[in-house]
Amino acid sequence: MSLHIKSYVLRFGELGLKGRNQDRFVDDLIKIVKPRVKHLDGKCEKRHKRVLLHTTAPPEQVRTALSTVFGLAGISPIYTVGHELDDIKAAAWELMKKYKDSGKTFAIRGRRPNKKYPMTSMDLQREVATFLLQQGLNLKVDLKNPDIELGLSVETRETWLYLETWPGLGGLPVCGRTTHGLLLSGGIDSPVAGNLIQKRGGRLEAVYFHTPPFTVEAAREKVEDLAEVLARYQNGLALHVVNFTNLMKTLRAKCDERYTVILSRRFMMRVAVELLKPCNGQSLVTGESLGQVASQTIENITAVNEGLPWPVLRPCIGMDKQEIIRHARRIGTFDISIQPFEDCCSLFSPKNPVTKALLDIVHKEEAKIDAAALIEEALTQTERIIVFADYTQRPLPADV
């Protein structure tokens, strides 16, 4: 018997707990998967409580294409045979015979979604294991922690056999019904924050504040590279590049220097909201971690949030720097973020920023400038770039 991998089971995690809404989430998952496997001639088939991907592409290419899909608990390359017990036994031997003298331990895990099948799961496991041992499989059985695990699943139309399940990213599939505006800088934290929102099914549009000639073009290119990494998790991403030079110069010239960071972030939030209103925006996302730097005290965060019509999501709020760095390495943004090109937040940061901003003072400082005119100017000097995703690139292993 000659066996070949032609299909993959896309296994659900949290997605499988959505009850009556599960179909909607499964449809979101399929929408994310389809463009990733198009170059592999992949086809998705929706089954009851699961999705099959059919393709004859090499498994490693399939694994790479699916490595940035949220909503998957695992991916199993499967071998397909009929329901005849002799066919199942022959296929099991074909898969296991190469291990017959390896000295490893093994177990067989049988499932029977097709309840009309005449054998129970336990009987099926016992029959196949006995046959393998009779054929000369010289391995010990270990049901708790086997080196090799052969999975059998008797489905309605066929029987699946599989030897491995690749780990998935978990979470929920990114959907396009709502938009979250990521304030994307060239640093380590904001790409991680964006990726954590993607894991909860949130689709991002990124906003970057550029201050030429104070920030060099390489700083913008670095942000575009970070956006390309995030784009892999949601099939493309829109990046809004805002010319923020005049606003930052005005703040430095007319306002208390200690409040520059607070005031600039308040304006960034307002500009981002206006940019994303037409895109069905519902929240803003930042990479702030409580107490990490002077601008991220609870008092300053309160001052920045004041008056905004949308919630500000800060998924890194409880993470320390090493946790954020580990996640950045895992998704492939760390090496980009540490390139030595500073953004406007770094270049315009005062020596002694206020750490406990008072709203009365914030309002007095803002009254010194024409806020509405500066916001309008920034909006008119914004460029929107569509960043396409490269599905042939795979992030680093999850154990980084």
Coordinates of C-alpha atoms in Angstrom, one line a residue:
M1 CA 0.0 0.0 0.0
S2 CA 1.3 3.4 -1.0
L3 CA 0.2 6.3 1.2
H4 CA 0.5 10.0 0.5
I5 CA -0.5 13.2 2.4
K6 CA -3.2 15.0 0.4
S7 CA -5.2 16.6 3.2
Y8 CA -4.8 18.3 6.5
V9 CA -7.1 18.6 9.4
L10 CA -7.3 22.1 10.8
R11 CA -8.1 21.7 14.4
F12 CA -10.1 24.2 16.4
G13 CA -9.2 25.3 19.9
E14 CA -11.2 28.1 21.6
L15 CA -13.1 28.5 18.3
G16 CA -14.8 25.2 19.0
L17 CA -16.4 26.7 22.1
K18 CA -18.5 29.3 20.4
G19 CA -21.7 27.4 20.3
R20 CA -24.3 28.8 17.9
N21 CA -21.7 31.4 16.7
Q22 CA -19.2 28.8 15.7
D23 CA -20.1 28.8 12.0
R24 CA -19.3 32.5 11.8
F25 CA -15.8 32.0 13.3
V26 CA -15.2 29.0 11.0
D27 CA -16.1 31.1 8.0
D28 CA -13.6 33.7 9.3
L29 CA -10.9 31.0 9.6
I30 CA -11.5 29.8 6.0
K31 CA -11.3 33.4 4.7
I32 CA -7.9 33.7 6.4
V33 CA -6.6 30.4 5.1
K34 CA -7.7 30.5 1.5
P35 CA -5.3 33.2 0.2
R36 CA -2.4 31.6 2.1
V37 CA -2.8 28.3 0.3
K38 CA -3.7 29.6 -3.2
H39 CA -0.1 29.3 -4.4
L40 CA -0.2 25.7 -3.2
D41 CA -3.5 24.9 -5.1
G42 CA -5.1 24.4 -1.7
K43 CA -8.8 23.9 -1.3
C44 CA -10.7 24.2 2.0
E45 CA -13.6 21.9 2.8
K46 CA -15.9 22.7 5.6
R47 CA -17.0 19.6 7.6
H48 CA -19.0 19.3 10.8
K49 CA -17.0 21.0 13.5
R50 CA -13.8 20.9 11.5
V51 CA -12.1 22.1 8.3
L52 CA -10.1 20.0 5.8
L53 CA -7.4 21.5 3.6
H54 CA -6.7 19.6 0.5
T55 CA -3.3 20.1 -1.3
T56 CA -0.5 18.0 -2.7
A57 CA 2.1 20.6 -1.8
P58 CA 5.0 19.5 0.5
P59 CA 4.0 19.5 4.1
E60 CA 6.7 22.0 5.1
Q61 CA 5.2 24.5 2.6
V62 CA 1.8 23.9 4.1
R63 CA 3.1 24.4 7.6
T64 CA 4.8 27.6 6.7
A65 CA 1.7 29.0 5.0
L66 CA -0.4 28.3 8.1
S67 CA 2.1 29.3 10.7
T68 CA 0.6 32.7 11.2
V69 CA -3.1 31.7 11.3
F70 CA -4.8 32.5 14.6
G71 CA -7.7 30.2 15.5
L72 CA -6.0 26.9 15.0
A73 CA -5.1 24.7 17.9
G74 CA -3.2 22.3 15.6
I75 CA -2.8 21.0 12.1
S76 CA -2.6 17.3 11.3
P77 CA -1.3 15.9 8.0
I78 CA -3.6 12.9 7.4
Y79 CA -3.5 9.7 5.3
T80 CA -6.9 8.6 4.1
V81 CA -8.3 5.1 3.6
G82 CA -11.7 3.5 3.6
H83 CA -13.7 2.0 6.4
E84 CA -12.6 -1.6 5.9
L85 CA -10.7 -2.9 8.9
D86 CA -8.1 -4.6 6.7
D87 CA -7.4 -1.3 4.9
I88 CA -7.0 0.5 8.2
K89 CA -4.6 -2.2 9.4
A90 CA -2.6 -2.2 6.2
A91 CA -2.3 1.6 6.3
A92 CA -1.3 1.6 10.0
W93 CA 1.5 -0.9 9.2
E94 CA 2.7 1.1 6.3
L95 CA 3.1 4.2 8.6
M96 CA 4.6 2.3 11.5
K97 CA 7.0 -0.3 9.9
K98 CA 9.8 2.2 9.6
Y99 CA 9.9 2.4 13.4
K100 CA 9.6 -1.3 14.1
D101 CA 13.1 -1.7 15.6
S102 CA 13.7 1.9 16.7
G103 CA 13.4 1.1 20.4
K104 CA 10.8 3.8 20.9
T105 CA 7.4 3.5 22.6
F106 CA 4.1 3.9 20.9
A107 CA 0.3 4.3 21.4
I108 CA -2.7 4.2 19.2
R109 CA -5.4 6.8 19.7
G110 CA -8.7 5.8 18.1
R111 CA -11.8 8.0 17.6
R112 CA -15.1 7.2 16.1
P113 CA -17.0 10.4 15.0
N114 CA -19.0 8.0 12.7
K115 CA -21.1 6.4 15.4
K116 CA -22.6 3.9 12.8
Y117 CA -19.2 2.2 12.5
P118 CA -19.6 -1.3 14.0
M119 CA -16.5 -1.2 16.3
T120 CA -16.0 0.9 19.3
S121 CA -12.9 3.2 19.6
M122 CA -11.3 0.8 22.1
D123 CA -11.9 -2.2 20.0
L124 CA -10.5 -0.5 16.9
Q125 CA -7.3 0.5 18.9
R126 CA -6.9 -3.1 20.2
E127 CA -7.4 -4.7 16.8
V128 CA -4.9 -2.4 15.1
A129 CA -2.3 -2.6 17.9
T130 CA -2.5 -6.4 17.9
F131 CA -2.0 -6.5 14.1
L132 CA 1.0 -4.3 14.3
L133 CA 2.7 -6.4 16.9
Q134 CA 1.9 -9.6 14.9
Q135 CA 3.6 -7.9 11.9
G136 CA 6.8 -7.5 13.8
L137 CA 6.5 -4.1 15.4
N138 CA 9.1 -4.4 18.1
L139 CA 8.0 -1.5 20.3
K140 CA 6.6 -1.2 23.8
V141 CA 3.2 0.3 24.4
D142 CA 3.1 3.5 26.5
L143 CA -0.3 5.1 26.8
K144 CA 0.8 8.0 28.9
N145 CA 3.8 9.5 27.1
P146 CA 4.6 7.6 23.9
D147 CA 7.4 8.5 21.6
I148 CA 5.1 7.7 18.6
E149 CA 1.4 8.3 18.6
L150 CA -0.7 6.9 15.7
G151 CA -4.1 8.6 15.4
L152 CA -7.1 6.9 13.9
S153 CA -10.3 8.7 13.2
V154 CA -13.3 6.9 11.6
E155 CA -15.2 9.7 9.8
T156 CA -18.5 9.5 7.9
R157 CA -16.8 9.2 4.5
E158 CA -13.4 7.7 5.2
T159 CA -10.8 6.9 7.9
W160 CA -8.0 9.2 8.8
L161 CA -4.6 8.2 10.0
Y162 CA -1.9 10.6 11.3
L163 CA 1.4 10.5 13.1
E164 CA 1.8 14.2 14.1
T165 CA -0.1 17.3 14.9
W166 CA 1.7 20.6 14.4
P167 CA 0.9 23.1 17.2
G168 CA -1.2 26.1 16.2
L169 CA -1.3 29.6 17.6
G170 CA -4.6 29.3 19.3
G171 CA -6.8 32.4 19.8
L172 CA -9.5 33.5 17.3
P173 CA -9.3 34.0 13.5
V174 CA -8.8 37.6 12.5
C175 CA -12.1 38.9 11.1
G176 CA -12.8 42.1 9.1
R177 CA -16.0 43.2 10.8
T178 CA -14.2 45.6 13.1
T179 CA -11.0 47.6 12.9
H180 CA -8.5 48.4 15.7
G181 CA -6.1 51.2 15.1
L182 CA -2.5 50.3 16.1
L183 CA -0.2 53.2 17.0
L184 CA 2.8 51.6 15.4
S185 CA 6.3 53.0 16.2
G186 CA 9.6 51.6 15.3
G187 CA 10.1 50.1 18.8
I188 CA 9.7 46.7 20.3
D189 CA 6.4 47.0 22.1
S190 CA 3.8 48.2 19.7
P191 CA 4.2 45.4 17.1
V192 CA 3.8 42.9 20.0
A193 CA 0.7 44.7 21.2
G194 CA -0.8 44.6 17.7
N195 CA -0.1 40.9 17.4
L196 CA -1.8 40.2 20.7
I197 CA -4.9 41.9 19.5
Q198 CA -4.8 39.9 16.3
K199 CA -4.8 36.8 18.4
R200 CA -8.1 37.9 19.8
G201 CA -9.5 38.1 16.3
G202 CA -8.9 41.9 15.9
R203 CA -8.1 43.2 12.5
L204 CA -5.5 46.0 12.5
E205 CA -4.9 49.2 10.6
A206 CA -1.6 50.8 11.7
V207 CA -0.9 54.5 12.1
Y208 CA 2.7 55.7 12.1
F209 CA 3.8 59.3 13.0
H210 CA 6.7 60.5 10.8
T211 CA 8.6 63.7 11.5
P212 CA 10.8 64.4 8.5
P213 CA 13.6 65.7 8.3
F214 CA 14.1 64.9 12.0
T215 CA 13.4 61.2 11.4
V216 CA 15.2 59.7 8.5
E217 CA 13.5 57.7 5.7
A218 CA 15.1 54.5 7.1
A219 CA 12.9 54.9 10.2
R220 CA 9.8 54.9 8.1
E221 CA 11.1 51.9 6.1
K222 CA 11.7 50.0 9.4
V223 CA 8.0 50.6 10.4
E224 CA 6.9 49.4 7.0
D225 CA 8.9 46.2 7.6
L226 CA 7.2 45.8 11.0
A227 CA 3.8 46.3 9.3
E228 CA 4.7 43.5 6.8
V229 CA 5.3 41.1 9.6
L230 CA 1.9 41.9 11.2
A231 CA 0.3 41.7 7.7
R232 CA 1.1 38.0 7.6
Y233 CA -1.4 37.4 10.4
Q234 CA -4.3 39.0 8.7
N235 CA -3.8 38.8 4.9
G236 CA -2.5 42.3 4.4
L237 CA -2.6 45.5 6.4
A238 CA -3.2 49.2 5.8
L239 CA -0.5 51.6 7.1
H240 CA -1.3 55.3 7.6
V241 CA 1.9 57.4 7.6
V242 CA 1.1 60.8 9.2
N243 CA 3.4 63.8 8.7
F244 CA 3.6 65.0 12.3
T245 CA 6.5 67.4 12.0
N246 CA 4.7 70.7 12.3
L247 CA 2.6 69.6 15.2
M248 CA 5.7 68.4 17.2
K249 CA 7.5 71.6 16.4
T250 CA 4.6 73.6 17.6
L251 CA 4.3 71.7 20.8
R252 CA 8.1 72.2 21.5
A253 CA 7.9 75.9 20.7
K254 CA 4.7 76.9 22.6
C255 CA 4.1 74.4 25.4
D256 CA 5.8 73.3 28.6
E257 CA 8.5 70.9 27.5
R258 CA 7.8 68.5 30.4
Y259 CA 4.3 67.9 28.9
T260 CA 5.5 67.3 25.4
V261 CA 5.1 63.5 25.5
I262 CA 1.6 63.7 27.1
L263 CA 0.4 66.3 24.6
S264 CA 1.8 64.6 21.6
R265 CA 0.2 61.3 22.5
R266 CA -3.1 63.0 23.0
F267 CA -2.9 64.4 19.5
M268 CA -1.8 61.1 18.1
M269 CA -4.8 59.4 19.5
R270 CA -7.2 62.0 18.1
V271 CA -5.6 61.9 14.7
A272 CA -5.8 58.1 14.7
V273 CA -9.5 58.2 15.6
E274 CA -10.3 60.5 12.7
L275 CA -8.3 58.4 10.3
L276 CA -10.0 55.2 11.2
K277 CA -13.6 56.4 11.5
P278 CA -14.3 55.6 7.8
C279 CA -12.8 52.1 8.3
N280 CA -15.3 51.1 11.0
G281 CA -12.7 51.6 13.7
Q282 CA -13.7 50.7 17.3
S283 CA -10.6 51.0 19.4
L284 CA -7.0 52.2 19.5
V285 CA -4.1 49.9 20.4
T286 CA -0.8 50.9 22.0
G287 CA 2.3 49.1 23.3
E288 CA 2.4 50.7 26.7
S289 CA 3.4 48.7 29.7
L290 CA 2.4 50.1 33.1
G291 CA 5.4 52.0 34.7
Q292 CA 7.9 51.0 32.0
V293 CA 8.8 54.6 31.1
A294 CA 7.8 58.0 32.4
S295 CA 4.9 58.4 30.0
Q296 CA 3.3 55.2 31.1
T297 CA 2.4 56.0 34.7
I298 CA -1.3 55.6 35.6
E299 CA -1.7 59.3 35.9
N300 CA -0.2 59.9 32.4
I301 CA -2.3 57.1 30.9
T302 CA -5.4 58.8 32.4
A303 CA -4.4 62.1 30.9
V304 CA -3.8 60.6 27.5
N305 CA -7.2 58.7 27.5
E306 CA -9.2 61.7 28.5
G307 CA -11.9 62.7 26.0
L308 CA -11.4 59.9 23.5
P309 CA -14.5 58.4 22.0
W310 CA -13.0 54.9 21.7
P311 CA -11.4 52.6 24.3
V312 CA -7.6 52.3 24.2
L313 CA -6.4 48.7 24.4
R314 CA -3.0 48.1 26.0
P315 CA -2.4 44.3 25.8
C316 CA 1.2 44.7 27.1
I317 CA 0.1 46.6 30.2
G318 CA 1.1 43.8 32.6
M319 CA 4.1 42.5 30.7
D320 CA 7.7 43.2 31.6
K321 CA 10.3 44.0 29.0
Q322 CA 11.7 40.5 28.8
E323 CA 8.3 39.0 28.1
I324 CA 7.7 41.6 25.4
I325 CA 11.1 40.8 23.8
R326 CA 10.4 37.1 23.9
H327 CA 7.1 37.6 22.0
A328 CA 8.8 40.0 19.6
R329 CA 11.4 37.3 18.8
R330 CA 8.7 34.7 18.4
I331 CA 6.8 36.7 15.7
G332 CA 9.9 38.0 13.9
T333 CA 9.8 41.7 14.8
F334 CA 12.6 42.0 17.3
D335 CA 15.5 42.2 14.9
I336 CA 13.7 44.9 12.9
S337 CA 12.8 46.9 15.9
I338 CA 16.3 47.2 17.3
Q339 CA 17.6 48.7 14.1
P340 CA 19.2 52.1 15.1
F341 CA 16.6 54.5 13.5
E342 CA 14.7 56.5 16.1
D343 CA 11.1 57.6 15.7
C344 CA 9.5 60.9 16.7
C345 CA 8.7 59.7 20.3
S346 CA 12.4 59.2 21.0
L347 CA 13.7 62.3 19.2
F348 CA 11.3 64.8 20.8
S349 CA 11.3 63.3 24.3
P350 CA 12.2 65.9 26.9
K351 CA 14.9 65.3 29.5
N352 CA 12.6 65.6 32.5
P353 CA 9.1 64.5 31.4
V354 CA 6.2 64.9 33.8
T355 CA 5.3 61.6 35.5
K356 CA 2.1 62.6 37.1
A357 CA 0.3 64.8 34.6
L358 CA -2.5 67.1 35.9
L359 CA -5.4 67.5 33.6
D360 CA -5.8 71.2 34.5
I361 CA -2.3 71.9 33.3
V362 CA -2.7 69.7 30.2
H363 CA -5.8 71.7 29.2
K364 CA -3.9 75.0 29.8
E365 CA -1.0 73.8 27.6
E366 CA -3.3 72.7 24.8
A367 CA -5.0 76.1 24.9
K368 CA -1.8 77.7 23.8
I369 CA -2.1 76.2 20.3
D370 CA -4.8 75.8 17.6
A371 CA -5.4 72.1 18.2
A372 CA -8.1 71.7 15.6
A373 CA -6.0 73.3 12.8
L374 CA -3.0 71.2 13.6
I375 CA -5.0 67.9 13.6
E376 CA -6.6 68.9 10.3
E377 CA -3.2 69.6 8.8
A378 CA -1.9 66.2 10.0
L379 CA -4.9 64.4 8.5
T380 CA -4.3 66.1 5.1
Q381 CA -0.7 65.1 5.1
T382 CA -1.3 61.4 5.6
E383 CA -0.4 58.7 3.2
R384 CA -2.2 55.3 3.2
I385 CA -0.1 52.3 2.2
I386 CA -1.4 48.8 1.6
V387 CA 1.2 46.3 3.0
F388 CA 0.9 42.9 1.4
A389 CA 1.6 39.7 3.2
D390 CA 4.3 37.2 2.3
Y391 CA 3.0 33.7 3.3
T392 CA 6.3 32.0 2.4
Q393 CA 8.0 33.5 5.4
R394 CA 7.7 31.7 8.7
P395 CA 8.3 33.3 12.2
L396 CA 10.7 31.7 14.6
P397 CA 9.7 28.6 16.5
A398 CA 7.3 29.1 19.4
D399 CA 9.8 28.0 22.0
V400 CA 12.1 31.1 21.4

